[in-house]
Coordinates of C-alpha atoms in Angstrom, one line a residue:
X544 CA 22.4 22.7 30.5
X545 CA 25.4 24.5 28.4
X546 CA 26.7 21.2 27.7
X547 CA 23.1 19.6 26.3
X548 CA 22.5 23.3 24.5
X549 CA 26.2 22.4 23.0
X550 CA 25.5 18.7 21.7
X551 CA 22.2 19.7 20.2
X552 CA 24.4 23.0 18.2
X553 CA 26.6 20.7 17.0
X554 CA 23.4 17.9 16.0
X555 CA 22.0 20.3 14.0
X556 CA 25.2 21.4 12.0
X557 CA 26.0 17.8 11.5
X558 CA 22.9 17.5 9.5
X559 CA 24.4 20.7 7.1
X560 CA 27.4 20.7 7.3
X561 CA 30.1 17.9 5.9
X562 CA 33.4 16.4 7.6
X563 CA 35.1 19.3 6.2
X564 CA 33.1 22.1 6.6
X565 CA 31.3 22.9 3.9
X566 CA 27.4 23.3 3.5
X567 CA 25.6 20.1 2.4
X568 CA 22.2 19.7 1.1
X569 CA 21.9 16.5 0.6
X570 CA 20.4 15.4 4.4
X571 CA 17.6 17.2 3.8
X572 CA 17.0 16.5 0.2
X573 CA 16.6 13.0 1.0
X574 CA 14.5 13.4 4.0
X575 CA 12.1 15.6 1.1
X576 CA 12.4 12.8 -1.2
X577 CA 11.5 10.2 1.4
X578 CA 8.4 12.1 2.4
X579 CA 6.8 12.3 -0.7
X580 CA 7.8 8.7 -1.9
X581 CA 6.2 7.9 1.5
X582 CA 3.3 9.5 0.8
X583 CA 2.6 8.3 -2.9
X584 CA 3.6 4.9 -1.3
X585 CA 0.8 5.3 1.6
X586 CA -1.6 6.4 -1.0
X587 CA -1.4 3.3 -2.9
X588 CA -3.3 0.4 -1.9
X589 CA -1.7 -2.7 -0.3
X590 CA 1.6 -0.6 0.1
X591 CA 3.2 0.8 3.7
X592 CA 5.4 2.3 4.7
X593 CA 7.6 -0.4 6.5
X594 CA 7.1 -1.8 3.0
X595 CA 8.6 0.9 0.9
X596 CA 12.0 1.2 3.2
X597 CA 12.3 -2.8 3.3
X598 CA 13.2 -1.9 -0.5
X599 CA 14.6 1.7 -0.3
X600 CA 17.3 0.4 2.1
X601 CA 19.5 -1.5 0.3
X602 CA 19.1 0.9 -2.6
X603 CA 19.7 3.8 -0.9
X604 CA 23.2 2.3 0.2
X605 CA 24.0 1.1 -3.0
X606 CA 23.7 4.7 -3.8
X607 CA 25.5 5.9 -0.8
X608 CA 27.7 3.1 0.4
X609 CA 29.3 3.4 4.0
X610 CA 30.3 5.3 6.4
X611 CA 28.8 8.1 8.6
X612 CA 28.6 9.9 5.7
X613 CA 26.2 8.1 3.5
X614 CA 24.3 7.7 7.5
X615 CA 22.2 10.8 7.3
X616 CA 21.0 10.7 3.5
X617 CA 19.9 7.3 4.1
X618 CA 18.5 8.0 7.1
X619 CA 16.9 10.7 6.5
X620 CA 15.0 9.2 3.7
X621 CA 14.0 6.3 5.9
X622 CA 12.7 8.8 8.5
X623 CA 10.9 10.8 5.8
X624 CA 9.2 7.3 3.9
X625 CA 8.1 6.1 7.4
X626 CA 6.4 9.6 8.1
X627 CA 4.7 10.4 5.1
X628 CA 3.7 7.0 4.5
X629 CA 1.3 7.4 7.7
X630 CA -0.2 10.6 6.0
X631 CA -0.7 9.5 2.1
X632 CA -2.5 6.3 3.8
X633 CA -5.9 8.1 4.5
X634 CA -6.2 9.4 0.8
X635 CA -7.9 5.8 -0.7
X636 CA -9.4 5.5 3.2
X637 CA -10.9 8.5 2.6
X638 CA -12.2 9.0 -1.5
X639 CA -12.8 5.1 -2.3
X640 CA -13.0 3.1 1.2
X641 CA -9.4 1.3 0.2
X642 CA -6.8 1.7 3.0
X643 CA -3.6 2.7 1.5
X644 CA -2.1 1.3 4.8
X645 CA -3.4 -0.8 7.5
X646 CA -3.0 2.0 9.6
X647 CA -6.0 3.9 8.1
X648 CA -8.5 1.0 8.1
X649 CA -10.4 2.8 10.6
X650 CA -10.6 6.3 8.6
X651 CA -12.8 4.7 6.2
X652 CA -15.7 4.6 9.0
X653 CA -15.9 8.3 9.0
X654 CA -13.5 9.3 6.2
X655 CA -15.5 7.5 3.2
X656 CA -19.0 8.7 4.4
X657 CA -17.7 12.2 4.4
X658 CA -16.5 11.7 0.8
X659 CA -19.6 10.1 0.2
X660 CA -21.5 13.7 1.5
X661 CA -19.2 15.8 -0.9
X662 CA -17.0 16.4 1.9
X663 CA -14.2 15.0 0.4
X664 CA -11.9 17.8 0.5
X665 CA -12.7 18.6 3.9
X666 CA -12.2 14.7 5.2
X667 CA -8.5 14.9 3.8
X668 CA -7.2 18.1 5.4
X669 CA -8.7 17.0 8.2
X670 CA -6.9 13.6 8.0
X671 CA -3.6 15.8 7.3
X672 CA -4.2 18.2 10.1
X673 CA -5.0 15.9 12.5
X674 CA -1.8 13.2 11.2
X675 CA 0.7 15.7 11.0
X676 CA -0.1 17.2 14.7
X677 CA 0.0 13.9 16.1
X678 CA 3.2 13.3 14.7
X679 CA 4.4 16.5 15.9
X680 CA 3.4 15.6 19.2
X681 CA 4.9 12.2 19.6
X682 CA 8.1 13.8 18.0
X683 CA 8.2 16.3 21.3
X684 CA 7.9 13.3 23.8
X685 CA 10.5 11.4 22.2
X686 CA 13.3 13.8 22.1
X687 CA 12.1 14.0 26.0
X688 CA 11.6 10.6 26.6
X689 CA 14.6 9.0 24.8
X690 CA 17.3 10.8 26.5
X691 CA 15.6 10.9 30.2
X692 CA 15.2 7.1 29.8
X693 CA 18.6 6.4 28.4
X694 CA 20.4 8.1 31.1
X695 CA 18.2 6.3 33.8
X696 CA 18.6 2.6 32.2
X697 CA 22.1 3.5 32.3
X698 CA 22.8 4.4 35.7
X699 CA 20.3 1.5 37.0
X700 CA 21.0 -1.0 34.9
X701 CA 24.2 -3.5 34.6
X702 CA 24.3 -6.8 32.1
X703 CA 22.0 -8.8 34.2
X704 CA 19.2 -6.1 34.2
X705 CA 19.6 -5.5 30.8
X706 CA 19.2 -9.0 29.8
X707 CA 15.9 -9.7 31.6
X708 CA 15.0 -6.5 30.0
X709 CA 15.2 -7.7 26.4
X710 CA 13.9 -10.9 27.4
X711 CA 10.5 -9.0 29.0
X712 CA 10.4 -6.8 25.8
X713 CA 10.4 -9.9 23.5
X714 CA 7.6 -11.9 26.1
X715 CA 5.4 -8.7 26.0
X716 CA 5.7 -8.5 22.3
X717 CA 4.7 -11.5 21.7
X718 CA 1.8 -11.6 24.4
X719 CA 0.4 -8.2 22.5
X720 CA 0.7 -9.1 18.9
X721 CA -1.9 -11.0 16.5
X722 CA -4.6 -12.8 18.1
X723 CA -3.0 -15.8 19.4
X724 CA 0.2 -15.1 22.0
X725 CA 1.3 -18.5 22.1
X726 CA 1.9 -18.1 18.1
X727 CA 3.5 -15.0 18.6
X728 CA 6.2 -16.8 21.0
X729 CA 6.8 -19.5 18.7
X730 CA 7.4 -16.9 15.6
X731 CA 10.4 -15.0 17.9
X732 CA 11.7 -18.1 19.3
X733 CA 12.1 -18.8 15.7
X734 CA 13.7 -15.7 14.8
X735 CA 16.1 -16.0 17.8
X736 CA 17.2 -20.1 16.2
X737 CA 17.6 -18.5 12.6
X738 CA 19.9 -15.5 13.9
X739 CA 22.2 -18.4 15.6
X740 CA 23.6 -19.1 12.2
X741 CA 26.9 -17.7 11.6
X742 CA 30.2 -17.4 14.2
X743 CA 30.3 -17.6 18.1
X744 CA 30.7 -14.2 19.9
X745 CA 33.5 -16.5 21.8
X746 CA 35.5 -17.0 18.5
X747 CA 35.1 -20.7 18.8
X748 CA 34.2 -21.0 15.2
X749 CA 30.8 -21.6 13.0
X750 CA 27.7 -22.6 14.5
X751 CA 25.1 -24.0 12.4
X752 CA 26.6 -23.2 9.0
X753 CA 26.1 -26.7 7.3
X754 CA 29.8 -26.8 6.4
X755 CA 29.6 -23.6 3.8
X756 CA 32.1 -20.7 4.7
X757 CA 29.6 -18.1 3.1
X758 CA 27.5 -18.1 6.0
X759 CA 30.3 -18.0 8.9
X760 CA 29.4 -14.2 8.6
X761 CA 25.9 -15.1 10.0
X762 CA 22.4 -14.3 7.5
X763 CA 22.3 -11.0 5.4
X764 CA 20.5 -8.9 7.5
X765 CA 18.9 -7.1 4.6
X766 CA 18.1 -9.7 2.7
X767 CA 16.6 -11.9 5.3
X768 CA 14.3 -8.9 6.3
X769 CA 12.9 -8.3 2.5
X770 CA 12.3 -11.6 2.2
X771 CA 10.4 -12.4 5.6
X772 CA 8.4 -9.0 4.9
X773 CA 8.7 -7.8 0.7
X774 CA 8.5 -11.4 -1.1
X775 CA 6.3 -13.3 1.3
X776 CA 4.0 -10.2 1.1
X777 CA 4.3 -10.7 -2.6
X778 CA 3.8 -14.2 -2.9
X779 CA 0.7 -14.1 -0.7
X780 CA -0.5 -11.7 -2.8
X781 CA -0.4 -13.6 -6.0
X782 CA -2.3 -16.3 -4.6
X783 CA -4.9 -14.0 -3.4
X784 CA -5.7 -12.9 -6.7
X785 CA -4.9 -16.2 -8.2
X786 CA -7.9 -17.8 -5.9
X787 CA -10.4 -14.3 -6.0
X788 CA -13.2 -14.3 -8.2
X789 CA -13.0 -12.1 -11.5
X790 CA -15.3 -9.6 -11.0
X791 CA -16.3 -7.0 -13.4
X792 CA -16.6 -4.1 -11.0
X793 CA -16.3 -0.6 -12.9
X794 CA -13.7 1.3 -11.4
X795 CA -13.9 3.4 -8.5
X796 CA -14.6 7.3 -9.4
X797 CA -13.4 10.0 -7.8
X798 CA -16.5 11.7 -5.5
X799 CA -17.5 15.3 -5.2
X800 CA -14.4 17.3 -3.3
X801 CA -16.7 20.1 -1.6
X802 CA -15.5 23.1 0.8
X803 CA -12.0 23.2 3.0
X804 CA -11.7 22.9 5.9
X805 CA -11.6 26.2 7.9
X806 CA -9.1 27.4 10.3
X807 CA -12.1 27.6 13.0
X808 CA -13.0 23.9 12.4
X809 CA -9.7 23.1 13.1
X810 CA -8.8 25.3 16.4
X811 CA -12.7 23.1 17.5
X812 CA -10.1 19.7 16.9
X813 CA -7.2 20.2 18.9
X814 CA -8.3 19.1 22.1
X815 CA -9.3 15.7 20.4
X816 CA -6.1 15.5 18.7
X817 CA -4.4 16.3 21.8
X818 CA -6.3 13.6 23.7
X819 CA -5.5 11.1 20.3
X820 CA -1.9 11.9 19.9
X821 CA -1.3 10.8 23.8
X822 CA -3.2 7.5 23.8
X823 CA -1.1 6.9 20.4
X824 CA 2.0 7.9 21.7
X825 CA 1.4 5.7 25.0
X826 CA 0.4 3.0 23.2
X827 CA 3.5 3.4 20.6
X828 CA 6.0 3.5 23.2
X829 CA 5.3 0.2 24.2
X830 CA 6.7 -2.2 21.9
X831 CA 4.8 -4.3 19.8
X832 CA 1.5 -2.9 20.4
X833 CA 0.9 -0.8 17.2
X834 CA -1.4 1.2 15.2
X835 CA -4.1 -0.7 15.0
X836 CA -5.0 -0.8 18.4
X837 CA -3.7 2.9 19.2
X838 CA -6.0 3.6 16.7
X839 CA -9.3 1.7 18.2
X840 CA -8.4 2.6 21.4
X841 CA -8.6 6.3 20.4
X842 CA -11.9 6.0 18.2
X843 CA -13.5 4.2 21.1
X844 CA -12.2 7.0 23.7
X845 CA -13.5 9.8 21.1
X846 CA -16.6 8.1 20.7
X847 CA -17.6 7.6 24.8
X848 CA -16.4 11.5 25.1
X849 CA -18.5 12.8 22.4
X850 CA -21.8 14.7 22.8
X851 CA -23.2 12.9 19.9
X852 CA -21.6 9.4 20.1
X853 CA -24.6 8.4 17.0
X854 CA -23.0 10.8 14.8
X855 CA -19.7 8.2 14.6
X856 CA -19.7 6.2 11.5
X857 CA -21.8 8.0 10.1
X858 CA -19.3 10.8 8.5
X859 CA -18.1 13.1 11.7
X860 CA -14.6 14.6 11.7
X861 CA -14.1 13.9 15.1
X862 CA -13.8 9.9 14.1
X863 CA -11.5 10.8 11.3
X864 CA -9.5 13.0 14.1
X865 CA -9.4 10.4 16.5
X866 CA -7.9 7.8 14.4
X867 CA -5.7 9.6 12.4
X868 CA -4.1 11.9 15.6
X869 CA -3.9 8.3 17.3
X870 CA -2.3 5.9 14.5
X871 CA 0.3 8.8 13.6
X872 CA 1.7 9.5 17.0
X873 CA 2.8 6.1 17.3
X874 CA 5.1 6.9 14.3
X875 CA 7.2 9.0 16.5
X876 CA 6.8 7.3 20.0
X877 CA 8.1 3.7 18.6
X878 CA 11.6 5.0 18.4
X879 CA 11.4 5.6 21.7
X880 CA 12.3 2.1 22.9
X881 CA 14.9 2.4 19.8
X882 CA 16.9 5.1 20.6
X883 CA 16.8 4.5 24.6
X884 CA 17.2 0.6 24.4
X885 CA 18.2 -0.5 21.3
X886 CA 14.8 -2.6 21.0
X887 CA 12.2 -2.1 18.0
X888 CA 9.0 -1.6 18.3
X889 CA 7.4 -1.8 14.8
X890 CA 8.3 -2.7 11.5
X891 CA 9.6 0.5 10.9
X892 CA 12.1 0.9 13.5
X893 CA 13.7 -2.1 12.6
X894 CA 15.0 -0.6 9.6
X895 CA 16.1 2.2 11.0
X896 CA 18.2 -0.1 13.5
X897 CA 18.9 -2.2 10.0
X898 CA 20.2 1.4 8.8
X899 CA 22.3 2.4 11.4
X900 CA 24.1 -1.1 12.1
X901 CA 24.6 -1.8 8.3
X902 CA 26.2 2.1 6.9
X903 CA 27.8 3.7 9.7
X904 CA 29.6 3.4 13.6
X905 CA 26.8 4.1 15.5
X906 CA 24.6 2.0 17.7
X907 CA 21.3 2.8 19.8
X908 CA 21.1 2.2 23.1
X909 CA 21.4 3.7 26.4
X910 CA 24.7 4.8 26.1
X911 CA 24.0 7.2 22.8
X912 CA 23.0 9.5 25.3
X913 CA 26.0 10.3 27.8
X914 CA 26.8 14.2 27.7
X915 CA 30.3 13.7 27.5
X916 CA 32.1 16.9 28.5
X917 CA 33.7 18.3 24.9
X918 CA 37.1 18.7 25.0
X919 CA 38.8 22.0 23.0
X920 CA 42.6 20.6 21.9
X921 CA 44.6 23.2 20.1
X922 CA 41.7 25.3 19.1
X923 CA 39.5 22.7 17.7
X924 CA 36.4 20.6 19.1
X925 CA 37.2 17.2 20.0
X926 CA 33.5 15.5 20.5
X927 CA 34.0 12.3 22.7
X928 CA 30.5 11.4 22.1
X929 CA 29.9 11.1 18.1
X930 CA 26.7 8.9 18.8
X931 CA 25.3 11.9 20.4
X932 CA 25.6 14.1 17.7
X933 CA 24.4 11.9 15.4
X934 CA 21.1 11.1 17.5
X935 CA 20.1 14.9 17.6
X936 CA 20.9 15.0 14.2
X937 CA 18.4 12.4 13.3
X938 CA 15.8 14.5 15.5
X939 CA 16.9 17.8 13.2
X940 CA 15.6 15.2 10.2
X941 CA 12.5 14.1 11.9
X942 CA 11.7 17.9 12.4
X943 CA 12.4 18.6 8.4
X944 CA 10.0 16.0 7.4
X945 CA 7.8 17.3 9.8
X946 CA 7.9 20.6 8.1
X947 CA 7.6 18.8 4.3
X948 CA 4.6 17.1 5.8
X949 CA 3.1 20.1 6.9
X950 CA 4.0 22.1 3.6
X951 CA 3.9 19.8 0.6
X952 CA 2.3 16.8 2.0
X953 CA -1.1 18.8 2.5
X954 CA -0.5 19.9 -1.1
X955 CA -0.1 16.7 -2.3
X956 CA -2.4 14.5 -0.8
X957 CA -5.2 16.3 -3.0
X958 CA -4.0 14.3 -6.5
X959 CA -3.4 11.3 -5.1
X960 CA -7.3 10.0 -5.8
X961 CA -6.2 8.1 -8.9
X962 CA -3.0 5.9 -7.7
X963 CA -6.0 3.5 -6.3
X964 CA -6.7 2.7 -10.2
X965 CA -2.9 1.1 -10.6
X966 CA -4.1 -2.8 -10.8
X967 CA -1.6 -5.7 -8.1
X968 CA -1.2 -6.9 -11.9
X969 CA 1.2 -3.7 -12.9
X970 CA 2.4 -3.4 -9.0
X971 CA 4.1 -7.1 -8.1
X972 CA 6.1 -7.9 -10.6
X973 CA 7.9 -4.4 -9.8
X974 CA 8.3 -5.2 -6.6
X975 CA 9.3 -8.9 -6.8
X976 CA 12.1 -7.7 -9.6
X977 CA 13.7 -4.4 -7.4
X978 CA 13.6 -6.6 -4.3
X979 CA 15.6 -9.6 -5.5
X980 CA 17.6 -7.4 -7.2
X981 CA 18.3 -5.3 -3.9
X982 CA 18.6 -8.5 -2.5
X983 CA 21.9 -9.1 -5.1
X984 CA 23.3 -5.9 -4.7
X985 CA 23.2 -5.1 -1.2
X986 CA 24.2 -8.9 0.2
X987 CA 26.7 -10.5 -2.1
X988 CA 24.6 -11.4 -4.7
X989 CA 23.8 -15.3 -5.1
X990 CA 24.1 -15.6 -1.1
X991 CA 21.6 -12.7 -1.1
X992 CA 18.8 -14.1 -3.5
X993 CA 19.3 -17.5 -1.7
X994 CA 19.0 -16.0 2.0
X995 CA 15.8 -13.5 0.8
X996 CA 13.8 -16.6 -1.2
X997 CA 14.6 -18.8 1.8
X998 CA 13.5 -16.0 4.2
X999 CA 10.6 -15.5 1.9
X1000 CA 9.3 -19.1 2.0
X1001 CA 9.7 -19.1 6.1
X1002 CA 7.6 -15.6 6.2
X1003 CA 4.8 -17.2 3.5
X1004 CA 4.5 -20.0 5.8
X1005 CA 4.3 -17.9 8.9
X1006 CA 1.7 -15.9 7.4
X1007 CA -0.7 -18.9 6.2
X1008 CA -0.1 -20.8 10.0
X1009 CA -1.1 -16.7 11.0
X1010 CA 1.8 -16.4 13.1
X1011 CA 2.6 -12.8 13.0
X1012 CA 6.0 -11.8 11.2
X1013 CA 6.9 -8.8 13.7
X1014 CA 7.7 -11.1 16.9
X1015 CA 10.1 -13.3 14.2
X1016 CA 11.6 -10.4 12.9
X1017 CA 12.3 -8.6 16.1
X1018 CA 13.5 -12.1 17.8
X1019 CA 16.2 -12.7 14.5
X1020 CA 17.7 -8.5 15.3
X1021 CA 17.9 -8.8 19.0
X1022 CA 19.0 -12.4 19.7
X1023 CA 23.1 -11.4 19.1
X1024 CA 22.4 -8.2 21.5
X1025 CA 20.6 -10.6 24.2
X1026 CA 23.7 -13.4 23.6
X1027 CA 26.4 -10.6 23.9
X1028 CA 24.8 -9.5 27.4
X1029 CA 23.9 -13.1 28.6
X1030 CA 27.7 -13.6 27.4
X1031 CA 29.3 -10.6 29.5
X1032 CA 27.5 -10.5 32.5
X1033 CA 28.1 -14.5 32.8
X1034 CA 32.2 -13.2 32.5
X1035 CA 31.6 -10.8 34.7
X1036 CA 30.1 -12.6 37.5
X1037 CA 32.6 -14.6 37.4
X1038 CA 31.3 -17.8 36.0
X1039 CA 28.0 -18.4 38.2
X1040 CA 25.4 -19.5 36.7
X1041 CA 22.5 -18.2 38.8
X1042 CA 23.9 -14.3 37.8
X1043 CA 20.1 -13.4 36.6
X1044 CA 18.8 -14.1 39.8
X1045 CA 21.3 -11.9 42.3
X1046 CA 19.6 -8.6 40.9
X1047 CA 16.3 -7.8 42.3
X1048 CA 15.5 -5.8 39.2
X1049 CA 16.4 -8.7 37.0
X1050 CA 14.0 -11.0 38.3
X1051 CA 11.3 -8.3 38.7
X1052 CA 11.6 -8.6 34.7
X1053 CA 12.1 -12.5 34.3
X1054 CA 8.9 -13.0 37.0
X1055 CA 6.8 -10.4 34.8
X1056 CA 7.9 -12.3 31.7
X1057 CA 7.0 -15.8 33.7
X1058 CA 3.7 -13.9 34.1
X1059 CA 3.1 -13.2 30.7
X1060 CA 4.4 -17.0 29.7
X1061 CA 1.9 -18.3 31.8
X1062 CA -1.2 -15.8 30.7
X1063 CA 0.1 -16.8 26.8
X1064 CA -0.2 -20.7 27.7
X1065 CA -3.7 -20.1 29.3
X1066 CA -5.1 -18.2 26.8
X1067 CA -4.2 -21.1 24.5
X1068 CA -5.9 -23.5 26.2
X1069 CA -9.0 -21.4 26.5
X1070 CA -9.3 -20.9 22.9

């Protein structure tokens, strides 16, 4: 216990306090920055929050550079974008029936009919309340979880195990995301090919690099992820509006605000939220799963529990509770799988892994959390764990931007009504122009733009085939990890072939992932 009080002391002075010793502000600075950009971000239509740190990412290292220095600015601003983003998102819901982000589709059922009462006011601090509690509560589980599961995957687990385990991960992901499994499979199959490119772990030279010595590196990371998510986003964009009929609809006005909400009213929602922020937090520790069905799940659960299930839909709080508790939790609970196992969930702890693997020497995974004892050499700390440190000093972020969201966020979220009026006319070109140029910066510029517009055309064509883009981006980030196990537990067995099958654990996994194979295959041929 003196030894985890120890690590999380010196977590939370990391965060304040530089390599040589003096106070630093800038960790939390950033983390305030990215929760308000993540909340105007959230409150604008069509935007998200995976989005808005696709592009902050390589600017923020620009800005930075490397190092485990420039590690907690960045990161903190990541952490901050992908947490405020989920509260600014119910704004539009809410006042004009326009999502900000697809997480708060479902606010609009009782969130706009409130507005549309005069309850405005009262539907958005609700909405906050309800968001920032369920973030707080998924928060709580994962500083829990995360450790408790690293320590046991690491005492259980050798190569082998691990192995099946990121294969199961990437079957389940695929079985649970979109509408059509079998589409999902093919998307991180795909991803898995692309991330071949590059240099053998065995040193034997390039592998698929078409003779040019640029790629022997292997893809830009960065760059392939801002064009698989920013510019194919982008491009399907501008032939949306290119095919949409003009309309001349007047724009949308801002409705009656009407009373607060009262500290009574809100005491009457925590055991909703309570009941919300676990199904999210469930739901968002699994990986793949996200926020849309945490979300329905919850509504549906609040709804079958209610006294006056009629009253859903038609403007109650408790809907706006349920969906907004629910879709927020997951926020927190997705980095779960990250920081235990090194696997993303969602879009947004992907670049937090991006973060982390690209700036500074620090990796997630199960062996982040080994209490190493610390050893005291000539009067002066010697920390044999660093990674340790660093992960409680991303929880001592996650907790600041709790506190922003709670403070400012609530503040905030009352004059965002009007960034619904800012036309995809104005908004595009904005984002085409900083991604290819982040694209430049961050990658080695012509090998950049070429790897993002290439990256770009395969995630436009994954998008019209509706192939979902998560299972293809997760399958490109954790096909080296799955090649550098497959790799050592093949040395380590000494050669045999058959060394996924001598652990019982291990083909626990591979005959669950057989099982969802099969269930994927079946459900294509009933469709």
């Amino acid at each position: 216990m003196d030894l985890f009080l120890q690590y999380v002391g010196l977590g939370v002075t990391s965060v304040f306090m530089g390599a040589d010793g003096a106070l630093q502000s800038l960790p939390a600075l950033m983390v305030l920055v990215g929760v308000l950009v993540g909340i105007l971000i959230g409150a604008v239509p069509g935007m998200s929050g995976p989005f808005a740190m696709a592009i902050a990412l390589p600017i923020l290292v620009s800005i930075f550079g490397y190092g485990n220095d420039a590690l907690y600015p960045v990161l903190g601003c990541l952490l901050g974008i992908m947490k405020g983003a989920t509260v600014g998102g119910a704004v539009p819901a809410i006042l004009f029936k326009t999502p900000g982000t697809p997480d708060a589709f479902l606010t609009t059922l009782d969130g706009y009919p409130m507005a549309r009462k005069g309850q405005g006011r009262k539907a958005i601090q609700t909405a906050h309340f309800a968001s920032v509690m369920g973030d707080n509560f998924s928060d709580i589980v994962l500083f829990i979880a995360a450790p408790a599961i690293a320590v046991a995957v690491e005492r259980i687990l050798g190569l082998p195990e691990k192995s099946a385990l990121i294969i199961l991960s990437l079957c389940f992901m695929a079985a649970v995301v979109g509408r059509a499994p079998l589409k999902g499979l093919i998307g991180g199959l795909l991803g898995m090919f692309v991330s071949l490119v590059g240099s053998t772990m065995s040193g034997n030279g390039p592998r698929l690099t078409f003779g040019i010595p640029e790629l022997g590196n292997g893809l830009p990371l960065t760059s392939a992820v801002l064009g698989v998510l920013v510019i194919s986003e982008v491009l399907i964009s501008i032939e949306e509006m290119h095919d949409a009929r003009k309309v001349d609809a007047p724009p949308p006005t801002r409705p009656e605000m009407g009373p607060r909400l009262t500290w009574a009213e809100r005491a009457r929602m925590l055991p909703g939220i309570l009941r919300s922020a676990t199904i999210g937090t469930v739901i968002g520790a699994l990986p793949g799963i996200g926020t849309t069905t945490a979300a329905t799940l919850s509504y549906d659960t609040a709804k079958r529990r209610s006294k006056t299930p009629e009253a859903f839909g038609q403007g109650t709080p408790d809907g706006v509770v349920a969906t907004e508790a629910a879709n927020s939790a997951v926020s927190g609970a997705n980095l779960i799988p990250v920081m235990s196992l090194g696997i993303p969930g969602n879009f947004a702890a992907v670049f937090i892994i991006l973060a982390v693997e690209t700036i500074g020497d620090f990796s997630f995974g199960p062996q982040v959390f080994q209490f190493t004892p610390i050893q005291e050499i000539e009067g002066f700390d010697t920390i044999l764990n660093t990674n340790l440190v660093m992960a409680f000093g991303m929880f001592t972020m996650m907790v600041m931007a709790n506190l922003f969201n709670w403070t400012l966020g609530g503040v905030l979220m009352g004059f965002l009504g009007h960034l619904v009026r800012i036309p995809k006319e104005l908004m595009l070109p904005v984002i085409l122009s900083v991604s290819l140029t982040a694209a430049y910066v961050q990658d080695g510029g012509y090998l950049g733009l070429l790897t993002a517009g290439a990256f770009a055309l395969i995630g436009y064509a994954l998008r019209r085939l509706r192939i979902s883009i998560l299972p293809f981006v997760i399958g490109f980030l954790l096909a080296p990890t799955l090649e550098g196990l497959v790799r050592g537990a093949f040395t380590a067995s000494g050669g045999d072939a058959l060394f996924l099958f001598k652990s019982p654990i291990a083909v626990g996994m591979l005959a669950c992932s057989a099982f969802l194979l099969v269930r994927m295959v079946r459900q294509a041929r009933g469709a």
